[in-house]
Amino acid sequence: MTTPLFGQMMDMPLNVSALLAHAARYNGDAGIVSRRIEGDLHRYTWRDCERRAKQLAQALAALGVQRGERIATLAWNGYRHVEAYYGVAGYGAVCHTINPRLFCDQIAYIVSHADDSYVLFDTTFAALVDALAPQCPKVRGWIALTDEAHLPAMQTPVLSYETLLAAQDGEFDWPVLDELSASYLCYTSGTTGNPKGALYTHRSSVLHAFGAAMPDAMGLSTRDSVLPVVPMFHVNAWGIPHASALAGSKLVLPGKDLDGKSLYELMEAERVTFSAGVPTVWMGLLRHVKEIGAKFSSLERTIIGGSACPPAMLATFQQDYGVEVIHAWGMTEMSPLGTLSKLNFEQTQRPPEAQRKLLEKQGRAMFGVDMKIVGEDGHELPWDGVAFGDLHVRGPWVIDRYFRSDASPLVDGWFPTGDVATIDQDGFLNITDRSKDVIKSGGEWISSIDVENVAVAHPAVAEAACIACAHPKWTERPLLVVVLREGASVTREELLAFYQGKVAKWWIPDDVAFVDELPHTATGKLQKLKLRDQFRDHKLPGAVEGAA
Ligand code: AMP
C-alpha cells in the first residue's frame, strides 16, 4: 500500500462562527428584519448581529459557561435567536433549540436529558418557564430575551438578556474550535417514546449550509430576501440562518404570528423572494391570499417539506401565483436536508404532465447525502419507481447515534430513516409512508400519502389522513379520515367516486370518517398513532363478510 500524500492547505477548521464573520465582513449591510413579540419590526444588519453575538459569547464567559455546555433556547424566529445560534455555538458551547410547543413534561425531560445550564427564552414563554423551572433544578439561570423594562412578572428569578449584553463590549475573537466539536442540539418530536437528541457538529452545520445554499437546493444569493417560516426550534429552521449568512441574503424573521395574513403582509413589505415551511402553514397563507384576491409581488420560490406537499398545493402555487415550489425531504437526524425536487435540463424538455409528476416527488439527493431503498431482506431495491423499500441514508450531516445513547442505530453504516419510499429511474425519491404508518393490504403496500393527496385535491376537503384498519380477509384496508372545509360538504360516496381513475382500484379507501380536526404533533405532522387508536374499533363496511 502506498503512503497517502497529504495536501498543503491552511489548517482552518469549519466553524459556524465563520459564516457570521463572513456575512458581517463581506455583506455587512445586508439586513435582518424581525417581527418582535410586541408586534413592531426590528431592523439591523449582519454586521450588527455579529457584534451582539460576540457580546453574548462574552456574557457566557462571564457567567462561567464552559465549552461544550448546553445552552437552550425557547424562542420564535427573531434576531436575538440568531444571535444565540452564533453567540452560543461560536463561543464553543452547544446551542440547544427546544420546541416550546411540546408538553411541559416533555420539555422538562429534554432539558434534564441535555443537561442544559442556561435557558434563553422569549417572554411569551414566561408561564411555561415558571412551570418548567421547578422540574429543572440543574438549570443555573433562565435568561429572558428582552430588556429590563419588558421583563415579565414571574415566580422564577430571571436574568435580562439585554442587561447581560450591555455589560460586554463586543471586542471578542471567535475561538478556533475543533470542527468535530458539537454546535447544535435538537430533539426529535417523536410520536412514541421519549424525544431523542440529534447533536450536530460545526463541520456538519457548515457543510449543510453550503449544500442548502446551492442552486438545486435553496439557491440563495445576495439578491434574496429570505423568510424562514419553519421555526428556528425545529432542525435549525432547515439551516436557513446558516445558509443565508453564507450567501449574504437578507433575512426576514416572522416571530410568533404565523397566520396567513401576518405572513403575507411581511412577505410583501420586505420583498421576500424565498421562503420555507411545512404544508400546514402554506394552507393558511394560500387561504388568506385567495380570500383577499391578492398575488405575491416578490415571492419567487418556496421549499415545502416536513410532510408531503399535496400536489394540489403545488399546482396552486405554481399555476395561480407563479411561485416555484421545491418539494423537499429530510429529517432532524440529517440536519435536515436530504432531497429536493428540481428538474435538470433534460427533464425540462419533457411534456408538462411528466414534469409535474416529477416535481410532486421529494426529488433527488443533494451532494452530501447518499440514499438507497432496501427490502425486508436488507438488499438494495431497484430504482424503478415501483419497488417500495425502507429508506437508508448516509453522509457527513447524518447522525451516527443519538445524543447520550451508546447504541448505534446504523445498519451496515447507513442510517435507517423509518420512511418507506420508491426511487425512480431519474433518481427521484418518493416517500410513500413512515414505516409504522404503512398500510399492508393482502401483503401489498398502499401509500397512505398518495391516498391522502387525492382526497385533499377535492374542493370540499381541508385535510385528510389515511390509516390502516383491521380487515379479516386483507389484514388491513385503508380508512380515510377527513376534515371538511368550512361551509363545504361532500358525501362518503362522492368522495370515494372521486378516486376512480386516480389510484389503483384496490388503493381506494374502504370507508370515510368525517371529523372536526385531526391530531398533530408539535411540529405539525399528523399523529397517525393517535388516530389509529381513535379508530381502533372502527368497522369497515363489508369487513364482517370478508370482502374488500
Ligand atoms: P422531523 O425530523 O420532525 O423533521 O421529521 C422527519 C420526517 O418527516 C421524515 O422522516 C418523514 O417521515 C417526514 N417528512 C419530511 N419531509 C417530508 C416530505 N417532503 N414528504 C413526506 N414526508 C416528509
XYZ file of C-alpha atoms and ligand atoms in Angstrom:
571
model
C 0.000 0.000 0.000
C 1.348 3.464 -0.843
C 1.554 6.161 1.815
C -1.178 8.765 1.338
C 0.043 12.164 0.241
C -1.266 14.970 2.461
C -2.383 18.235 0.884
C -0.752 21.514 1.749
C -3.679 23.756 2.588
C -4.198 26.051 5.547
C -5.475 24.262 8.614
C -8.777 26.094 9.062
C -11.463 24.000 10.688
C -15.038 24.591 9.587
C -16.638 26.649 12.375
C -20.145 28.156 12.295
C -18.796 31.479 13.577
C -17.050 31.832 10.195
C -20.458 32.009 8.483
C -21.447 35.014 10.569
C -17.993 36.586 10.340
C -18.197 36.271 6.544
C -21.676 37.831 6.426
C -20.576 40.693 8.696
C -17.363 41.406 6.778
C -18.448 40.955 3.174
C -22.226 41.530 3.240
C -22.354 43.530 6.431
C -25.070 45.911 5.256
C -27.497 43.125 4.371
C -30.463 43.370 6.685
C -32.086 41.192 9.286
C -35.703 42.202 9.867
C -37.650 40.650 12.733
C -41.236 40.948 13.848
C -40.901 41.367 17.601
C -43.226 39.925 20.214
C -44.512 43.478 20.709
C -45.622 43.449 17.050
C -43.268 46.102 15.627
C -40.387 45.415 13.252
C -36.799 45.389 14.439
C -34.153 46.117 11.808
C -30.428 45.746 11.840
C -27.662 44.186 9.749
C -25.487 41.096 9.691
C -22.698 43.381 10.952
C -24.774 44.397 13.997
C -25.728 40.787 14.523
C -22.111 39.670 14.734
C -21.286 42.395 17.237
C -24.126 41.325 19.523
C -23.386 37.610 19.069
C -19.869 38.402 20.286
C -21.305 40.280 23.265
C -23.355 37.182 24.042
C -20.250 34.996 23.831
C -18.530 37.351 26.285
C -21.574 37.232 28.559
C -21.461 33.428 28.555
C -17.802 33.572 29.554
C -18.724 35.993 32.371
C -21.378 33.527 33.569
C -18.695 30.841 33.729
C -20.083 28.759 30.864
C -17.564 26.158 29.692
C -17.075 24.872 26.161
C -19.391 22.007 25.340
C -22.043 23.074 27.862
C -25.580 23.127 26.544
C -27.385 26.458 26.425
C -31.030 26.053 25.490
C -33.415 28.341 23.634
C -37.213 28.518 23.809
C -37.786 31.144 21.163
C -39.528 32.167 17.960
C -37.733 33.187 14.774
C -36.200 36.528 15.727
C -32.912 38.413 15.729
C -31.997 37.508 19.298
C -32.452 33.849 18.429
C -29.990 34.294 15.535
C -27.549 35.879 17.980
C -27.983 32.857 20.243
C -27.298 30.493 17.314
C -23.967 32.156 16.632
C -23.029 33.520 20.069
C -23.508 30.182 21.823
C -22.080 27.857 19.154
C -19.384 30.350 18.121
C -18.238 30.532 21.744
C -17.867 26.755 21.800
C -20.964 25.885 23.820
C -23.848 23.949 22.261
C -26.952 25.814 21.201
C -29.842 23.551 22.116
C -33.059 24.651 20.428
C -36.199 23.384 22.169
C -39.654 23.158 20.646
C -41.878 25.207 23.002
C -44.997 23.535 21.613
C -44.121 20.244 23.285
C -45.811 19.341 26.557
C -44.209 20.842 29.644
C -43.193 17.377 30.951
C -41.529 16.548 27.633
C -39.579 19.821 27.708
C -38.522 19.156 31.308
C -37.338 15.719 30.200
C -35.378 17.253 27.313
C -33.770 19.967 29.476
C -32.669 17.370 32.040
C -31.508 14.862 29.447
C -29.469 17.523 27.644
C -28.227 18.882 30.986
C -28.835 22.461 29.883
C -27.113 25.002 32.111
C -28.902 28.157 30.924
C -32.146 28.630 29.050
C -32.774 31.677 26.862
C -36.487 32.280 26.379
C -38.862 34.662 24.631
C -41.167 36.420 27.069
C -44.206 34.675 25.506
C -42.929 31.575 27.280
C -42.796 33.136 30.764
C -45.615 30.917 32.098
C -44.002 27.851 30.538
C -40.690 28.698 32.219
C -42.448 29.108 35.572
C -43.922 25.637 35.136
C -40.605 24.170 33.971
C -38.189 25.707 36.469
C -39.206 23.579 39.499
C -38.735 20.450 37.359
C -35.291 21.546 36.132
C -33.195 22.152 39.273
C -29.885 21.815 37.399
C -30.517 24.854 35.213
C -28.253 27.613 36.574
C -30.143 30.509 35.057
C -33.175 31.489 32.980
C -32.462 34.380 30.620
C -35.390 36.379 29.213
C -34.709 37.571 25.647
C -35.642 41.169 26.432
C -34.537 44.267 28.333
C -35.204 45.112 31.997
C -38.225 47.249 31.099
C -40.005 44.311 29.430
C -39.200 41.597 31.964
C -42.464 39.766 32.657
C -43.700 39.226 36.221
C -42.597 35.682 37.049
C -42.081 33.373 40.014
C -38.754 32.188 38.605
C -35.805 34.512 39.117
C -34.659 35.536 35.641
C -31.845 37.497 34.026
C -32.347 40.056 31.286
C -30.558 39.228 28.016
C -30.086 42.899 27.155
C -28.552 43.632 30.563
C -26.109 40.755 30.111
C -25.118 42.057 26.663
C -24.855 45.679 27.778
C -22.099 44.695 30.206
C -19.910 43.497 27.291
C -18.058 45.490 24.620
C -18.194 43.006 21.720
C -14.380 43.056 21.346
C -14.025 39.315 21.033
C -12.186 36.952 18.702
C -14.120 33.850 17.788
C -12.157 30.881 19.106
C -10.923 28.305 16.598
C -12.807 25.153 17.538
C -12.296 21.564 16.526
C -14.687 21.195 13.600
C -15.915 17.914 15.015
C -16.963 19.567 18.279
C -20.688 19.972 18.917
C -22.523 23.017 17.558
C -26.292 22.465 17.915
C -28.603 20.010 19.597
C -32.158 19.323 18.504
C -34.539 16.682 19.836
C -36.877 14.836 17.516
C -40.505 15.330 18.403
C -41.084 11.564 18.224
C -44.656 10.294 18.241
C -43.701 7.413 20.527
C -41.284 7.154 23.457
C -39.078 9.930 24.782
C -37.647 12.534 22.404
C -34.141 11.748 21.143
C -31.358 14.279 20.610
C -29.519 14.866 17.347
C -26.192 16.544 18.131
C -24.640 18.329 15.153
C -21.002 19.340 14.703
C -19.521 22.606 13.426
C -18.391 20.714 10.379
C -21.827 19.225 9.690
C -23.554 22.596 10.174
C -21.174 24.412 7.802
C -21.260 21.684 5.144
C -25.043 21.615 5.377
C -25.115 25.399 4.891
C -23.048 25.021 1.705
C -25.402 22.313 0.462
C -28.544 24.253 1.369
C -27.403 27.381 -0.468
C -26.688 25.541 -3.748
C -28.768 26.321 -6.850
C -30.559 22.979 -6.877
C -31.447 23.427 -3.189
C -32.437 26.866 -1.830
C -30.385 28.661 -4.489
C -29.602 31.540 -2.123
C -27.705 34.662 -3.124
C -27.024 38.251 -2.056
C -30.150 39.212 -4.051
C -32.506 37.153 -1.918
C -34.793 38.236 0.858
C -35.349 35.034 2.835
C -38.210 34.290 5.192
C -37.957 31.021 7.130
C -41.449 30.172 8.360
C -40.071 26.866 9.552
C -39.234 27.548 13.199
C -35.690 28.012 14.419
C -36.539 25.493 17.156
C -37.093 22.800 14.527
C -33.856 21.488 12.963
C -32.252 24.950 12.858
C -35.013 26.266 10.585
C -33.728 23.815 7.951
C -30.335 25.528 8.114
C -31.595 28.861 6.772
C -29.912 31.084 9.401
C -26.616 29.478 8.335
C -27.191 29.290 4.592
C -28.357 32.913 4.391
C -25.272 34.114 6.277
C -23.094 32.116 3.901
C -24.940 33.564 0.882
C -25.222 37.117 2.256
C -29.006 37.173 1.866
C -31.409 39.459 3.674
C -33.148 37.558 6.470
C -36.774 38.195 7.452
C -37.951 36.613 10.707
C -41.685 36.339 11.364
C -41.739 35.987 15.166
C -44.735 34.293 16.698
C -47.509 35.174 14.221
C -47.564 32.540 11.504
C -51.143 33.038 10.301
C -51.724 33.709 6.601
C -52.368 37.440 6.966
C -49.280 38.163 9.103
C -47.031 36.154 6.805
C -48.412 37.654 3.625
C -48.049 41.228 4.852
C -44.472 40.622 5.981
C -43.576 38.938 2.696
C -44.904 41.838 0.690
C -43.430 44.569 2.907
C -39.954 43.039 2.952
C -39.981 41.937 -0.713
C -39.396 38.302 0.252
C -38.104 36.194 -2.645
C -37.653 32.842 -0.919
C -39.467 31.127 1.908
C -39.673 27.690 3.506
C -42.199 25.864 5.625
C -44.451 22.865 6.200
C -47.665 22.350 4.177
C -49.949 23.322 7.099
C -48.518 26.843 7.189
C -48.925 27.303 3.450
C -52.549 26.209 3.682
C -53.213 29.253 5.878
C -51.235 31.574 3.630
C -52.922 30.405 0.416
C -56.362 30.690 2.020
C -55.666 34.290 3.018
C -54.255 35.306 -0.362
C -57.277 33.786 -2.102
C -59.716 35.479 0.276
C -58.319 38.935 -0.370
C -57.798 38.244 -4.084
C -54.109 39.180 -3.899
C -50.937 37.966 -5.653
C -47.367 37.591 -4.467
C -45.435 40.529 -5.855
C -41.926 39.377 -4.917
C -42.054 35.714 -3.821
C -40.248 33.594 -6.412
C -39.839 30.199 -4.803
C -40.558 28.253 -1.660
C -39.397 24.993 -0.163
C -42.188 22.816 1.141
C -41.296 19.841 3.305
C -41.609 18.317 6.742
C -44.527 16.290 5.458
C -45.691 15.517 1.941
C -46.650 18.547 -0.127
C -50.083 17.778 -1.620
C -49.957 18.078 -5.431
C -52.968 20.407 -5.232
C -50.901 22.872 -3.181
C -48.015 22.659 -5.613
C -50.356 23.356 -8.523
C -51.951 26.359 -6.771
C -48.593 27.964 -6.018
C -47.199 27.393 -9.477
C -50.229 27.896 -11.706
C -52.240 30.513 -9.794
C -49.392 32.540 -8.332
C -46.286 31.768 -10.428
C -44.333 30.730 -7.324
C -41.917 27.828 -7.788
C -42.391 25.034 -5.244
C -39.364 22.952 -4.332
C -40.647 19.851 -2.603
C -38.005 18.663 -0.145
C -37.497 15.748 2.194
C -35.288 15.482 5.246
C -35.305 14.829 8.956
C -33.864 16.084 12.245
C -31.295 13.288 12.178
C -29.944 14.656 8.871
C -29.663 18.374 9.668
C -32.300 18.122 7.902
C -31.882 18.358 4.109
C -31.771 15.163 2.058
C -33.530 15.501 -1.277
C -35.074 18.329 -3.286
C -37.273 18.280 -6.335
C -35.732 20.352 -9.130
C -35.741 19.389 -12.771
C -32.476 19.003 -14.661
C -32.046 20.284 -18.203
C -33.219 17.120 -19.904
C -36.292 16.851 -17.638
C -37.354 20.400 -18.509
C -37.695 19.251 -22.144
C -40.330 16.635 -21.251
C -44.104 17.179 -21.658
C -45.649 19.337 -18.880
C -47.517 16.396 -17.324
C -44.283 14.386 -16.952
C -42.555 17.400 -15.402
C -45.404 17.894 -12.943
C -45.273 14.241 -11.853
C -41.557 14.567 -11.092
C -41.957 17.817 -9.163
C -44.572 16.201 -6.942
C -41.937 13.762 -5.680
C -39.396 14.633 -2.998
C -36.612 14.834 -5.564
C -33.012 13.798 -5.937
C -30.306 13.570 -3.308
C -28.069 16.587 -2.865
C -24.302 16.285 -2.624
C -23.597 15.185 0.946
C -26.424 12.666 1.096
C -26.284 9.134 -0.238
C -29.512 7.125 -0.209
C -30.845 3.663 -1.007
C -34.030 1.685 -0.511
C -33.845 -1.820 0.872
C -36.293 -4.702 1.010
C -37.195 -6.794 4.031
C -34.104 -8.970 3.489
C -31.856 -5.878 3.610
C -30.984 -5.995 -0.096
C -30.994 -2.814 -2.136
C -34.081 -2.462 -4.327
C -34.062 -1.211 -7.924
C -34.653 2.432 -8.865
C -37.716 1.705 -10.965
C -40.268 3.946 -9.273
C -42.287 0.874 -8.319
C -40.372 -1.072 -5.658
C -41.132 0.197 -2.130
C -38.427 -0.137 0.481
C -37.030 1.173 3.742
C -35.056 4.303 3.049
C -31.478 4.377 4.353
C -29.109 7.368 4.165
C -25.534 8.275 4.962
C -23.406 11.376 4.734
C -21.408 13.976 6.659
C -24.511 15.677 8.112
C -26.330 12.470 9.092
C -26.045 11.420 12.749
C -24.490 8.060 13.594
C -26.110 7.842 17.056
C -28.437 9.789 19.294
C -27.154 12.122 21.997
C -26.200 10.219 25.158
C -27.007 6.855 23.654
C -24.335 4.253 23.023
C -26.449 2.064 20.807
C -25.807 2.728 17.137
C -28.953 2.894 15.023
C -26.885 2.268 11.862
C -27.417 -0.748 9.619
C -24.240 -1.590 7.676
C -23.105 2.016 8.111
C -26.396 3.517 6.889
C -28.980 5.401 8.948
C -32.454 3.823 8.666
C -34.818 6.763 8.275
C -38.032 4.952 9.197
C -39.511 6.165 5.922
C -40.695 3.935 3.122
C -40.023 5.140 -0.406
C -39.606 4.415 -4.065
C -36.779 5.806 -6.212
C -37.374 6.131 -9.958
C -35.060 5.935 -12.983
C -34.439 9.686 -12.647
C -33.158 9.136 -9.096
C -36.226 10.930 -7.719
C -37.313 9.846 -4.273
C -40.990 9.417 -3.487
C -41.860 8.997 0.190
C -44.867 6.729 0.442
C -45.110 6.365 4.223
C -43.483 6.219 7.613
C -42.704 2.521 8.001
C -45.002 2.366 11.023
C -47.849 4.043 9.103
C -47.712 1.746 6.120
C -50.974 0.003 5.145
C -50.496 -3.590 4.094
C -53.445 -4.970 2.205
C -53.160 -8.634 1.252
C -49.378 -8.372 1.656
C -49.094 -5.371 -0.690
C -48.270 -1.866 0.458
C -50.649 1.012 -0.068
C -49.175 4.506 0.089
C -51.251 6.450 2.606
C -49.683 9.696 1.331
C -50.933 9.052 -2.217
C -54.408 8.278 -0.911
C -54.393 11.496 1.178
C -53.181 13.568 -1.768
C -56.199 12.564 -3.845
C -58.569 13.474 -1.001
C -57.124 16.964 -0.459
C -57.414 17.652 -4.179
C -61.212 17.523 -3.674
C -62.529 21.078 -3.247
C -64.559 20.192 -0.134
C -61.642 18.637 1.756
C -59.398 20.725 4.032
C -57.270 17.912 5.446
C -57.157 14.129 5.202
C -55.401 11.213 6.845
C -55.351 7.652 5.620
C -54.809 4.917 8.190
C -54.864 1.155 8.328
C -57.971 -0.522 9.682
C -58.078 -4.209 10.598
C -59.717 -6.419 7.999
C -60.404 -10.158 8.300
C -59.503 -11.008 4.717
C -56.878 -8.461 3.718
C -55.359 -7.957 7.233
C -55.515 -4.183 6.702
C -57.538 -1.874 4.497
C -57.358 1.923 4.210
C -59.737 4.182 6.124
C -59.841 7.838 5.126
C -60.374 10.375 7.900
C -61.400 13.776 6.597
C -61.807 17.348 7.825
C -64.102 19.343 5.540
C -63.529 22.955 4.528
C -65.717 25.434 6.328
C -69.149 25.515 4.722
C -68.303 22.728 2.228
C -69.931 19.320 2.012
C -69.297 16.010 0.269
C -70.700 12.569 0.953
C -68.731 9.393 1.600
C -69.894 8.007 -1.777
C -68.964 11.176 -3.694
C -65.505 11.220 -2.154
C -64.886 7.547 -2.936
C -66.122 8.078 -6.502
C -63.557 10.905 -6.780
C -60.806 8.262 -6.538
C -61.860 6.492 -9.743
C -59.008 6.611 -12.226
C -56.681 8.437 -9.830
C -55.199 5.477 -7.946
C -55.184 1.705 -8.344
C -58.683 0.360 -7.565
C -57.502 -1.587 -4.518
C -55.956 1.582 -3.025
C -59.362 3.274 -2.806
C -60.310 3.524 0.895
C -62.949 1.150 2.189
C -64.569 3.850 4.254
C -64.558 7.567 5.059
C -64.909 9.098 8.526
C -65.622 12.822 8.886
C -64.067 14.581 11.913
C -63.750 18.182 13.122
C -59.995 18.049 13.452
C -57.031 15.709 13.089
C -54.394 15.195 15.800
C -50.998 16.801 15.034
C -47.591 16.608 16.670
C -45.894 19.747 17.958
C -44.229 20.149 14.566
C -47.491 19.902 12.640
C -47.217 16.295 11.493
C -50.252 14.047 11.558
C -50.301 11.839 14.633
C -51.403 8.665 12.961
C -50.745 6.552 16.025
C -53.315 8.560 17.928
C -55.712 8.410 15.020
C -55.341 4.643 14.728
C -56.115 4.404 18.453
C -59.168 6.578 17.956
C -60.445 4.340 15.163
C -59.296 1.045 16.637
C -62.858 -0.282 16.852
C -63.989 1.123 13.534
C -65.809 -1.490 11.469
C -65.203 -1.252 7.746
C -68.255 -1.943 5.577
C -68.002 -5.478 4.252
C -65.273 -6.411 6.730
C -67.502 -8.922 8.505
C -68.203 -10.844 5.321
C -64.518 -10.785 4.486
C -64.914 -8.868 1.252
C -62.759 -5.867 0.436
P -38.577 15.706 11.530
O -37.357 15.047 11.991
O -39.503 16.081 12.624
O -38.284 16.836 10.604
O -39.394 14.634 10.698
C -38.805 13.948 9.628
C -39.839 13.091 8.962
O -40.853 13.903 8.361
C -39.298 12.277 7.829
O -38.651 11.106 8.273
C -40.549 11.998 7.023
O -41.310 10.947 7.591
C -41.332 13.272 7.181
N -41.098 14.154 6.027
C -40.253 15.189 5.920
N -40.355 15.777 4.706
C -41.282 15.081 4.021
C -41.827 15.165 2.694
N -41.480 16.122 1.853
N -42.744 14.243 2.333
C -43.139 13.272 3.188
N -42.671 13.147 4.436
C -41.753 14.037 4.853
